[in-house]
Coordinates of C-alpha atoms in Angstrom, one line a residue:
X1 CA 0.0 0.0 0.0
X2 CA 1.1 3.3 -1.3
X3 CA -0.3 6.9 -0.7
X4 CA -0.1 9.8 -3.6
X5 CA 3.1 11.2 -1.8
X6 CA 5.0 9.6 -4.1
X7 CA 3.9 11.3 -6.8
X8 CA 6.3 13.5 -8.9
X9 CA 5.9 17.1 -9.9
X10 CA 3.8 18.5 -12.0
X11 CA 6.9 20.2 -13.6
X12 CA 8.6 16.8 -14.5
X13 CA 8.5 15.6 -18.0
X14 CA 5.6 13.8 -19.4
X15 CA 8.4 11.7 -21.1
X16 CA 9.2 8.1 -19.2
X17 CA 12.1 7.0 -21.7
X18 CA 12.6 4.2 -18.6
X19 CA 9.8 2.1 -19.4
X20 CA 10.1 -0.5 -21.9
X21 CA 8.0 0.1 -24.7
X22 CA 6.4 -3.4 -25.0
X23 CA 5.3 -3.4 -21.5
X24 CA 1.9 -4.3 -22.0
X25 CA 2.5 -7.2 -23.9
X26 CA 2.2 -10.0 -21.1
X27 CA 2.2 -8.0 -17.6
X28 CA 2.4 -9.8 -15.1
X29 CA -0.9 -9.1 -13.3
X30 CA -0.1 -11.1 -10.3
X31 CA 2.5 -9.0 -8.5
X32 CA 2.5 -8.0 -4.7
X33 CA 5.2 -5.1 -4.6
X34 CA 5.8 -1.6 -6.4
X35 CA 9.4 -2.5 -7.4
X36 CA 8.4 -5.3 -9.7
X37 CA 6.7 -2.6 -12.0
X38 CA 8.3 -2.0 -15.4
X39 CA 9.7 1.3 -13.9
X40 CA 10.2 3.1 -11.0
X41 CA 8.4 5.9 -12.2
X42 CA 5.7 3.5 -14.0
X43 CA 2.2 5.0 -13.1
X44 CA 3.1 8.3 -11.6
X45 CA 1.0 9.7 -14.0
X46 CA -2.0 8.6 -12.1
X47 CA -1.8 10.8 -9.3
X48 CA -3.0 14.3 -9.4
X49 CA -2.3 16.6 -7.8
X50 CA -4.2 18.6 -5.1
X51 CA -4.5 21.1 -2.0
X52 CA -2.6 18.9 0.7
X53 CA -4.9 19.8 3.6
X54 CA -7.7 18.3 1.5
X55 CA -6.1 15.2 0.6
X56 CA -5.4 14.6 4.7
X57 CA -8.8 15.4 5.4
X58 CA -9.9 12.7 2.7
X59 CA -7.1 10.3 4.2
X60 CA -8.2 11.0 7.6
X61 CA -11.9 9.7 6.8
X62 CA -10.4 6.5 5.2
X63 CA -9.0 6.0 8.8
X64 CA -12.3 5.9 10.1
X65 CA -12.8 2.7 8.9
X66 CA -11.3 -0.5 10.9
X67 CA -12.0 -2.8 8.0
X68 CA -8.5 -3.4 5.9
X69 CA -8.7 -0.8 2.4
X70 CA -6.0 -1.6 0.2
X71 CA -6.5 0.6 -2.2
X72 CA -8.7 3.8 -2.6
X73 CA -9.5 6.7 -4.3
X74 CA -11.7 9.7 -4.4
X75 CA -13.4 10.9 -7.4
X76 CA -16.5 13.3 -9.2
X77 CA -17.6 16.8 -8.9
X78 CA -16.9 16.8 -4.6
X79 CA -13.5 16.6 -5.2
X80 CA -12.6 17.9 -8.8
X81 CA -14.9 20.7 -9.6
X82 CA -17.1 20.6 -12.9
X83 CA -18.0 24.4 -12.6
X84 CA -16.3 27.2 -12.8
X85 CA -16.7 28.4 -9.2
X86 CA -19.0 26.8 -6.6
X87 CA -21.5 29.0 -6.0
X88 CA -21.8 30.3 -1.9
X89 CA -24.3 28.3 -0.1
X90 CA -25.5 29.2 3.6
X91 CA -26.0 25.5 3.9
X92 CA -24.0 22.2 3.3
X93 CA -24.4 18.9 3.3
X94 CA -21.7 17.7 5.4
X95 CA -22.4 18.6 9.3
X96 CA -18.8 19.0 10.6
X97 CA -16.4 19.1 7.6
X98 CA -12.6 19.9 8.0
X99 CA -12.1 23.5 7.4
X100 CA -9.7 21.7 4.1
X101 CA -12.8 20.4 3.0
X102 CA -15.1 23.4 3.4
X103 CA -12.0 25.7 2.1
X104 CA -12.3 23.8 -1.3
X105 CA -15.8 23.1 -2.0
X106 CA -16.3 27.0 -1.6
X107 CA -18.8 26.9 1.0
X108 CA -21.1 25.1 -1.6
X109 CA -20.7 21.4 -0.1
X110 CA -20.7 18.5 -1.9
X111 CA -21.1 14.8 -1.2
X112 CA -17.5 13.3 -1.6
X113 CA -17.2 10.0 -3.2
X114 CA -15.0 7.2 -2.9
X115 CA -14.0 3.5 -4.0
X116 CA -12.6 1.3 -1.4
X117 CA -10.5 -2.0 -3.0
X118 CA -10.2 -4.8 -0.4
X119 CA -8.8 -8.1 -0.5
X120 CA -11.4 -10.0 1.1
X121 CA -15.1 -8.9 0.6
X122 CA -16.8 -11.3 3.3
X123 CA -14.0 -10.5 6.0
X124 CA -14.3 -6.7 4.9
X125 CA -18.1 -6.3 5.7
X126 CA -18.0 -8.4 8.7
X127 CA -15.9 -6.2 10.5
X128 CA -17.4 -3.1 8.4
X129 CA -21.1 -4.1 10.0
X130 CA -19.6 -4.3 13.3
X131 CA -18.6 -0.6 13.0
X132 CA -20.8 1.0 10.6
X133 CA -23.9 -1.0 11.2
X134 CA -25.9 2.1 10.1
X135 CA -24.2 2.4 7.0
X136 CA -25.9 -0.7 5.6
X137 CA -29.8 -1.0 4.4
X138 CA -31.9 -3.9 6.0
X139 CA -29.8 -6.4 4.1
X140 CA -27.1 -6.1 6.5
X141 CA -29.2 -8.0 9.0
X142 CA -28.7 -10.9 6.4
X143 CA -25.3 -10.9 8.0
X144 CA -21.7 -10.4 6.0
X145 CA -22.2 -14.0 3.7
X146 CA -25.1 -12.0 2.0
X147 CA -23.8 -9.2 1.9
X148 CA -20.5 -10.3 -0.2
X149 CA -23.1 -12.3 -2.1
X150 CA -25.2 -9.5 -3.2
X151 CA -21.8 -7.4 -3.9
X152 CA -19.9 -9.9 -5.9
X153 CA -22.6 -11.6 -8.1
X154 CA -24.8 -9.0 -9.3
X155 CA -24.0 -5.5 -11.0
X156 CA -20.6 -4.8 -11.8
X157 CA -19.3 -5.8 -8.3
X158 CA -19.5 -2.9 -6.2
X159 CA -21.6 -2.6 -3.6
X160 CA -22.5 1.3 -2.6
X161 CA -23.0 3.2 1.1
X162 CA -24.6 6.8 0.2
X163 CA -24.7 9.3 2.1
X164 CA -23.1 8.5 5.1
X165 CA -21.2 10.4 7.4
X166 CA -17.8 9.6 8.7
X167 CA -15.3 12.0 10.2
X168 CA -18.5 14.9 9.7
X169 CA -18.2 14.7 6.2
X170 CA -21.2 13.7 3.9
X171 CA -19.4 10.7 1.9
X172 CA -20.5 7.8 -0.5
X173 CA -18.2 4.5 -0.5
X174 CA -18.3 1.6 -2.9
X175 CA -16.5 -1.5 -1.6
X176 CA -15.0 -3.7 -4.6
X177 CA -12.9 -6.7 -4.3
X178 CA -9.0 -6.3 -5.9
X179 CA -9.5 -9.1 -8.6
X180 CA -13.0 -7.5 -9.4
X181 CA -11.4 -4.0 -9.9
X182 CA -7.7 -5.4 -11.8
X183 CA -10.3 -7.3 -14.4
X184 CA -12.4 -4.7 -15.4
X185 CA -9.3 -2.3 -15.4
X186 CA -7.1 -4.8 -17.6
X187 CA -10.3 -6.6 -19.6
X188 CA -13.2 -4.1 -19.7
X189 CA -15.4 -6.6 -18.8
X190 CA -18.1 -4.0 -17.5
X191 CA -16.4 -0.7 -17.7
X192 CA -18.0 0.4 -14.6
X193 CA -14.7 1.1 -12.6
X194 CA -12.2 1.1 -15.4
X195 CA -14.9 4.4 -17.0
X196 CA -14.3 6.2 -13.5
X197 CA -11.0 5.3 -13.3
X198 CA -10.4 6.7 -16.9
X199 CA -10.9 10.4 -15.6
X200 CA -8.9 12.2 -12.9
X201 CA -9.5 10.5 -9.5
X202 CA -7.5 11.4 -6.3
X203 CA -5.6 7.9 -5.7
X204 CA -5.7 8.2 -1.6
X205 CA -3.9 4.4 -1.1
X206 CA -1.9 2.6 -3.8
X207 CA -1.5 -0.9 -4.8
X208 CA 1.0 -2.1 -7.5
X209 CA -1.5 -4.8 -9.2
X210 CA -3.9 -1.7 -9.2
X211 CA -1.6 0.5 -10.7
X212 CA -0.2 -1.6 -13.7
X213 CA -4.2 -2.9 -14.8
X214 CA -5.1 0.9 -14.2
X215 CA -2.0 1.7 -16.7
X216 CA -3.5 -1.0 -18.8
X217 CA -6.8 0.2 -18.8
X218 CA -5.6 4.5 -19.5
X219 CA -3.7 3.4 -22.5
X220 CA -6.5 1.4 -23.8
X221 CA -8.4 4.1 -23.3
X222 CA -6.1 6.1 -25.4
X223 CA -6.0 3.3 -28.5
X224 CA -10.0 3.0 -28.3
X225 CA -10.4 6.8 -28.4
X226 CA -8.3 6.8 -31.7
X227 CA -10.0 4.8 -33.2
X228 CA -12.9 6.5 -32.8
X229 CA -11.1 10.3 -33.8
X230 CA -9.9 11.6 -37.5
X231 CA -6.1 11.9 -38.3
X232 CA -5.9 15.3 -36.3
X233 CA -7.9 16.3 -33.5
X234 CA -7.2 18.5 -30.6
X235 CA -6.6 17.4 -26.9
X236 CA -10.4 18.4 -25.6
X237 CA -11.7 15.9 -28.4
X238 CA -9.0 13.3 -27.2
X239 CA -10.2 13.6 -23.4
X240 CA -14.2 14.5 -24.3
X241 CA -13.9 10.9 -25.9
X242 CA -12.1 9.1 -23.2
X243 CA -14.5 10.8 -21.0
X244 CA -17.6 9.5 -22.4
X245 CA -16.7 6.1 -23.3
X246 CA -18.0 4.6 -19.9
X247 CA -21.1 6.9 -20.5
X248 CA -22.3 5.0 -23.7
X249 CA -24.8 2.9 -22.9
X250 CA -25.4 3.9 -19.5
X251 CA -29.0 3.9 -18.7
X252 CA -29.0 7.0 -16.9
X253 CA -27.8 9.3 -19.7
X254 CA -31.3 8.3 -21.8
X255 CA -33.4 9.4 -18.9
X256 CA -33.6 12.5 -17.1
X257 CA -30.8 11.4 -14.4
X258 CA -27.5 12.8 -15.4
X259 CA -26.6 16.3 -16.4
X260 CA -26.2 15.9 -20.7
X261 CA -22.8 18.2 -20.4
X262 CA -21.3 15.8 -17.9
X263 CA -18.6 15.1 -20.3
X264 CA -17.6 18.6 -21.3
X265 CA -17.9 19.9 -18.0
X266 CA -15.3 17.2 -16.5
X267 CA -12.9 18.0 -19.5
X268 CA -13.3 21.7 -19.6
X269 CA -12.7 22.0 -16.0
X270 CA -10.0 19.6 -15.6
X271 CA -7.7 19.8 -18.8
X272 CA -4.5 19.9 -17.0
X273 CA -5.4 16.6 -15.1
X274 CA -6.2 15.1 -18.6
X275 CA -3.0 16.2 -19.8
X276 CA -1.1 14.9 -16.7
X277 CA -2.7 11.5 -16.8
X278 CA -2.5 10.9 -20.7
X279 CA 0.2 13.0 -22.0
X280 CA 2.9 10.6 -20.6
X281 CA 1.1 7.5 -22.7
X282 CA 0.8 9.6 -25.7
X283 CA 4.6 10.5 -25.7
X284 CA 5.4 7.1 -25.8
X285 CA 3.2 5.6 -28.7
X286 CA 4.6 5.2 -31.6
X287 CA 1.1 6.3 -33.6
X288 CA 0.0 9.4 -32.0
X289 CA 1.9 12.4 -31.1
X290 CA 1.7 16.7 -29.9
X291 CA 2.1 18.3 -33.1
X292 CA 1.9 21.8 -31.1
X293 CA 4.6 24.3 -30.4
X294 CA 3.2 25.3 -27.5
X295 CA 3.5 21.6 -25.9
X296 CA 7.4 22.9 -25.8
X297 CA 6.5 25.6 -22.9
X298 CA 7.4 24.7 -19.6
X299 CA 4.2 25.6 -18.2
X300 CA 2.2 23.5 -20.4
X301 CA 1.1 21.3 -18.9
X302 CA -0.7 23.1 -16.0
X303 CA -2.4 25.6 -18.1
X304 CA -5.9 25.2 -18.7
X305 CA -6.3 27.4 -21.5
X306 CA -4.4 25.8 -24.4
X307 CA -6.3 23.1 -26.0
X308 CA -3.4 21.7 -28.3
X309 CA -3.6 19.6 -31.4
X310 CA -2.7 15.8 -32.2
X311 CA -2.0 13.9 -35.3
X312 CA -2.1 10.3 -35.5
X313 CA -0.9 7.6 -38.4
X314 CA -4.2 6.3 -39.8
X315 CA -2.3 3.0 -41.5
X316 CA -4.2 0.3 -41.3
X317 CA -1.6 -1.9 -40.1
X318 CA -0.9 1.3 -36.8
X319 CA -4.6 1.0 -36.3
X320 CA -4.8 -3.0 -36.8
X321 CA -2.0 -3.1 -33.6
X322 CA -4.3 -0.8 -31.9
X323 CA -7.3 -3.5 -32.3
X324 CA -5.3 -6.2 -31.2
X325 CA -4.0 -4.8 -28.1
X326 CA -7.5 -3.8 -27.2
X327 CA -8.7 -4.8 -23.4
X328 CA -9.5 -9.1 -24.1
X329 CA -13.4 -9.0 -23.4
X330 CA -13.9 -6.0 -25.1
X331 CA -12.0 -6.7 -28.5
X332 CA -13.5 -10.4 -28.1
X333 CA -17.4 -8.0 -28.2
X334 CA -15.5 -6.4 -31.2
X335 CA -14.5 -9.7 -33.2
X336 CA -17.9 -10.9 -32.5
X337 CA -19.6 -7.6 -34.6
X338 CA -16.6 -7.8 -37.4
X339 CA -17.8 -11.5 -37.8
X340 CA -21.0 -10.8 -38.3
X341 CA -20.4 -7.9 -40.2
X342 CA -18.3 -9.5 -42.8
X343 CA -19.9 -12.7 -42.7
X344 CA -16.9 -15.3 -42.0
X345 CA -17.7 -18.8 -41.4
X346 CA -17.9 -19.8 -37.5
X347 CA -14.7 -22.6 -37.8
X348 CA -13.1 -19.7 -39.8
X349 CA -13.8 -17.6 -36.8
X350 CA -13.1 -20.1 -34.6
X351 CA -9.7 -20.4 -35.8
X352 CA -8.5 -17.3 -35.9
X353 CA -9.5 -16.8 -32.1
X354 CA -7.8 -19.5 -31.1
X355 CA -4.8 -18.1 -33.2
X356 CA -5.2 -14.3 -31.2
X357 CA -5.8 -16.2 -27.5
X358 CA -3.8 -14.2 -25.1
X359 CA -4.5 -16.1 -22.1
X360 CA -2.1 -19.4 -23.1
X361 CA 1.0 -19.2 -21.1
X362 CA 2.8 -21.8 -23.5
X363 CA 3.1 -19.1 -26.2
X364 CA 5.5 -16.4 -26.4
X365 CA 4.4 -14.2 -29.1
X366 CA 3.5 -10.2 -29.6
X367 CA 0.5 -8.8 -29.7
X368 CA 1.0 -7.6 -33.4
X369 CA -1.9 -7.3 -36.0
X370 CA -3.6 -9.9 -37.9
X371 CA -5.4 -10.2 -41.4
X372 CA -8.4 -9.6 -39.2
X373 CA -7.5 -6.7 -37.0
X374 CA -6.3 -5.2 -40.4
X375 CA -9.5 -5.7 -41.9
X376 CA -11.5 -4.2 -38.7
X377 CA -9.0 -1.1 -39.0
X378 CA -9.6 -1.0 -42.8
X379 CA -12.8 -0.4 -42.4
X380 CA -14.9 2.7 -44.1
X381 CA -14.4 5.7 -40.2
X382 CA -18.0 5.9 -39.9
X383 CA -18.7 2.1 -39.7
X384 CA -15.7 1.8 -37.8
X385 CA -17.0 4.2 -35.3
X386 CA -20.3 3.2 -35.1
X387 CA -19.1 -0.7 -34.7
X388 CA -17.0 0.2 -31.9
X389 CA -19.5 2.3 -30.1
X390 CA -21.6 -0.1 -30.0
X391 CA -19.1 -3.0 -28.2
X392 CA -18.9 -0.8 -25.8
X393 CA -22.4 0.4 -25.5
X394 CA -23.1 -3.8 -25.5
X395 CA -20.0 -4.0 -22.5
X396 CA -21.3 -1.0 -20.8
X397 CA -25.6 -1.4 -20.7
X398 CA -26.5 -4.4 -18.6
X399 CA -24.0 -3.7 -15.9
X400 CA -24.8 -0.5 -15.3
X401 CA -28.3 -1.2 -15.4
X402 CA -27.9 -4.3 -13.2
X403 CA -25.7 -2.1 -11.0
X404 CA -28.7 1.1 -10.9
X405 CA -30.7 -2.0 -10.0
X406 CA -28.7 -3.0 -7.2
X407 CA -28.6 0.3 -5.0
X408 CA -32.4 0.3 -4.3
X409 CA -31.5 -2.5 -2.4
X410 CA -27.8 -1.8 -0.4
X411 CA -28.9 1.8 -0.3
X412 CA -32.3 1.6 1.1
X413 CA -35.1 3.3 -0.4
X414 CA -35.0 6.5 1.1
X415 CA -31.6 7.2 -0.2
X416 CA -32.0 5.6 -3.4
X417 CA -35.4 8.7 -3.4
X418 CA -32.7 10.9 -2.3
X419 CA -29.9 10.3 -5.1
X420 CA -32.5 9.7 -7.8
X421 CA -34.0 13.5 -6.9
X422 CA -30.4 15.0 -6.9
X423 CA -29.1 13.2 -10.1
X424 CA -32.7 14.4 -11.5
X425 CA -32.0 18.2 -10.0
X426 CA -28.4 17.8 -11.9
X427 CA -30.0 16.7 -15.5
X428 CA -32.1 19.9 -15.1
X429 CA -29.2 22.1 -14.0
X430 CA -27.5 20.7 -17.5
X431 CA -30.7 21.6 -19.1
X432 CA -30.7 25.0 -18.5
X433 CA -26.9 25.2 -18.8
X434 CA -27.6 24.0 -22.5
X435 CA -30.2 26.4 -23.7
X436 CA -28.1 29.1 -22.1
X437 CA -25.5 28.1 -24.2
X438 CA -27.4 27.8 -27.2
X439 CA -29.3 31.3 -26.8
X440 CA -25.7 32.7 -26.2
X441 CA -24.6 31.3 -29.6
X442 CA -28.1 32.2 -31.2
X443 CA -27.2 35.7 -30.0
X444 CA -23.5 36.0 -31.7
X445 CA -25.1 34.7 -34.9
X446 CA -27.9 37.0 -34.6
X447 CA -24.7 40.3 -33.9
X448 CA -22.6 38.9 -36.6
X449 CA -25.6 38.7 -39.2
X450 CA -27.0 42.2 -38.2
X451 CA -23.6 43.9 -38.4
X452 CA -23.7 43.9 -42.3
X453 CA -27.1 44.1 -42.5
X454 CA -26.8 47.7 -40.9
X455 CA -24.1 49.1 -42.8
X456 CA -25.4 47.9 -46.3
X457 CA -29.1 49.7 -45.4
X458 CA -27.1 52.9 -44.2
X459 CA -25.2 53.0 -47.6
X460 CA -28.8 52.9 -49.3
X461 CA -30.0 55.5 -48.0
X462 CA -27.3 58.1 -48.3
X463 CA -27.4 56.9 -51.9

C-alpha cells in the first residue's frame, strides 16, 4: 500500500524513456510489490495533484474505517470541480467538515465520493457491520455472507454506502474486491470502474497490481479513443472521448438522471489533469503524437487554456496493432460484430481466435496485428466508429443497469429517493446550462448577421 506522496511534480517531464515500450504485452498481473513494475516511475501519472490539507482530510476519513482498504480513491464533482466556481451556499451537506474540505468546495458542499479496493469482501463487511452498522440498508441483517453475495454476483461488483457520514463529512463508498477491480481495469469486462478510473480521481492508497491494470486500462483508453477520432484532432476531443466512453450505454444518460454536459464539463474543468494523466502515454506511442509548439513551454502542462492539437498515423496496419491490443473482453465484443459484419464462417472464426488467444501461457508471441485486425481497422471511419461504439455500449448497458438496480437494495429506499432527486436536479441544471449556451450562440449569430445588414441599409439610404 502506497499513498499519492509519491507522486512527482507536476513540472517533470511527461516523457518516461525508462519504461520499456512493450510493457503491456504480457504484464504480469499477479504482482505483490511496487518494485516489480516496469519502472520506477511506471504509473506516476496517475496521481494528481491537489490542496494537501484536502487530501489529509480525505485520508483521515479512510481512517475511520477498521476494515482493511487496500486501495482507494476519491473521485466526481466533490473533489474535482465541474463548474467554474462553486457558488456560496448558507448550507452544506456535510455537518462537521474539515475546514480543508469546506476551504475547497467554496462553502457550496458536496457529497465526496469514494472507492474502497479490499482483498477479502466477506472479511471486509464483517468487520465493516460491526462498526458501521448504520451504514448498511436492511440487508445487513442478512449478515456479512449475503452481503458479499449481493456485492460480488450482481452488477458490476461494487456494492454502494450513500450518504453516510464519517469524520463529519457527507461521503459515499463503494467496496470492490481487488481481482474484481484489476479485471475490469485490464479486460473491460463491465467498464463500470475502469470508465471512472479513466478520468482524474484522487488515488488516496496505492496498490501495484492496481496500478499496472489501471495503466493498462488508460492506454486502452487512449487506442480505443483513436479509433474513434480523425487523423488530427485537438486534446479536448482526445479527453471528451475518453471521458464519455463509460457513459455510452449507461442507462442514466437516456433518462432525465444525469446532467447531458457531464462530459464537457469534466474535460473543460479539468484539462490539465487530462493532460497529466494521458500526455505521458501519448509521448510514448509510436502512432500518435503533440504536433503543437506550445507543448514545448514549460508551463504547459498546468495551463488550462491551451487546448493543443494531435495527429495520429491512420495506417491500417498502426490501427490494426491498436485492435489487437485492445482490453480481451472488449475486443473479443469487437470480433464478435466484425464476424458478423463481414460474414466469416464460425470454424473460420473459430480459428482465428484460437490463433489471437492471449490467455495461453505456453506461447510467447507479440500482440502484433492480424489479417483480421487489419480488416477491422480497414474499415470505411464511420462504420468503424459506429461498430466500436456499440461493443462498448453492449460491455457497458447491462452492468450499469444491473448495478442502478442493485442500489435500491444496499442503499435503502429513502436514499435511493434521495440520489435519484439529486441526479434528476443535476439533468435539469444541464438543461438549462444547455439552452443558455445555445441562446448565447443564437445571439453572436444574430450580432454577426445584423452587423452587415446595418451598414449595407445605411449606404442605401445616403445613396
Amino acid at each position: 500500500m502506497q499513498s499519492a506522496d509519491t507522486a512527482p511534480s507536476s513540472q517533470s517531464s511527461t516523457r518516461q524513456p525508462s519504461i520499456p515500450l512493450d510493457w503491456d504485452e504480457k504484464p504480469n498481473l499477479n504482482i505483490s510489490a511496487f518494485s516489480q513494475l516496469p519502472s520506477s516511475t511506471f504509473g506516476h501519472n496517475q496521481h494528481m495533484i491537489i490542496n494537501s490539507d484536502f487530501k489529509e482530510a480525505l485520508r483521515q476519513i479512510l481512517w475511520q474505517f477498521r476494515a482493511p482498504i487496500r486501495y482507494a480513491f476519491a473521485y466526481g464533482s466533490g473533489v474535482f470541480p465541474q463548474t467554474a466556481s462553486a457558488p456560496k451556499s448558507a448550507s452544506t451537506v456535510h455537518p462537521h467538515p474539515s475546514p480543508a474540505i469546506s476551504s475547497m468546495q467554496g462553502g457550496q458542499g458536496k457529497m465526496i465520493d469514494f472507492i474502497f479496493g479490499v482483498s477479502y469482501t466477506q472479511h471486509w463487511h464483517s468487520l465493516n457491520l460491526q462498526q458501521h452498522r448504520d451504514h448498511y440498508s436492511a440487508i445487513g441483517s442478512m449478515g456479512s455472507s449475503f452481503v458479499s453475495r449481493v456485492q460480488d454476483n450482481y452488477g458490476a461488483g461494487v456494492y454502494f454506502h450513500p450518504y453516510v457520514t464519517v469524520n463529519g463529512t457527507l461521503i459515499k463508498y463503494g467496496v470492490v474486491n481487488l481481482d474484481t477491480l484489476c479485471r475490469d481495469l485490464s479486460e473491460w469486462d463491465t467498464l463500470y470502474l475502469a470508465g471512472r478510473l479513466q478520468k482524474p480521481v484522487k488515488i488516496l492508497r496505492d496498490d501495484p497490481r492496481v496500478r499496472l491494470a489501471n495503466q493498462l486500462n488508460l492506454i486502452s483508453a487512449v487506442r480505443t479513443a483513436l479509433l474513434l477520432l480523425p487523423s488530427d484532432f485537438t486534446e479536448q476531443d482526445l479527453y471528451g472521448t475518453i471521458a464519455g466512453l463509460s457513459y455510452l450505454g449507461d442507462p442514466r444518460m437516456a433518462l432525465p438522471a444525469e446532467n447531458s454536459n457531464k462530459v464537457a464539463n469534466i474535460v473543460k474543468y479539468q484539462l490539465p489533469n487530462f493532460r497529466r494523466l494521458y500526455a505521458p502515454l501519448i509521448e510514448n506511442l509510436p502512432n500518435v503524437a503533440f504536433h503543437d509548439s506550445r507543448c514545448n513551454s514549460s508551463a504547459w502542462m498546468d495551463d488550462p487554456d491551451t487546448n493543443a492539437t494531435l495527429a495520429q498515423d491512420m495506417d491500417p496496419k498502426r490501427r490494426g496493432n491498436m485492435v489487437r491490443r485492445l482490453p480481451r473482453s472488449f475486443r473479443l465484443k469487437l470480433y464478435f460484430r466484425y464476424q458478423s459484419k463481414f460474414q466469416i464462417p464460425q470454424r473460420e472464426f473459430d480459428k482465428m481466435l484460437e490463433e489471437s488467444d492471449d490467455q495461453d501461457p505456453t506461447r510467447v508471441k507479440r500482440q502484433q496485428c492480424g489479417v483480421f485486425d487489419q480488416r477491422i481497422a480497414s474499415d470505411r471511419p464511420d462504420d468503424l466508429r459506429k461498430e466500436v461504439r456499440k461493443a462498448i455500449k453492449s460491455t457497458v448497458q447491462w452492468p450499469s443497469a444491473t448495478q442502478s438496480l442493485k442500489a435500491i437494495l444496499t442503499s435503502g429506499l429513502s436514499r435511493s429517493v434521495r440520489y435519484v432527486r439529486e441526479k434528476i436536479a443535476k439533468y435539469r441544471q444541464g438543461q438549462r446550462q444547455r439552452q443558455q449556451q445555445e441562446k448565447e450562440i443564437r445571439n453572436r449569430r444574430h450580432g454577426h448577421q445584423k452587423q452587415p445588414g446595418s451598414a449595407s441599409s445605411s449606404e442605401e439610404k445616403v445613396s
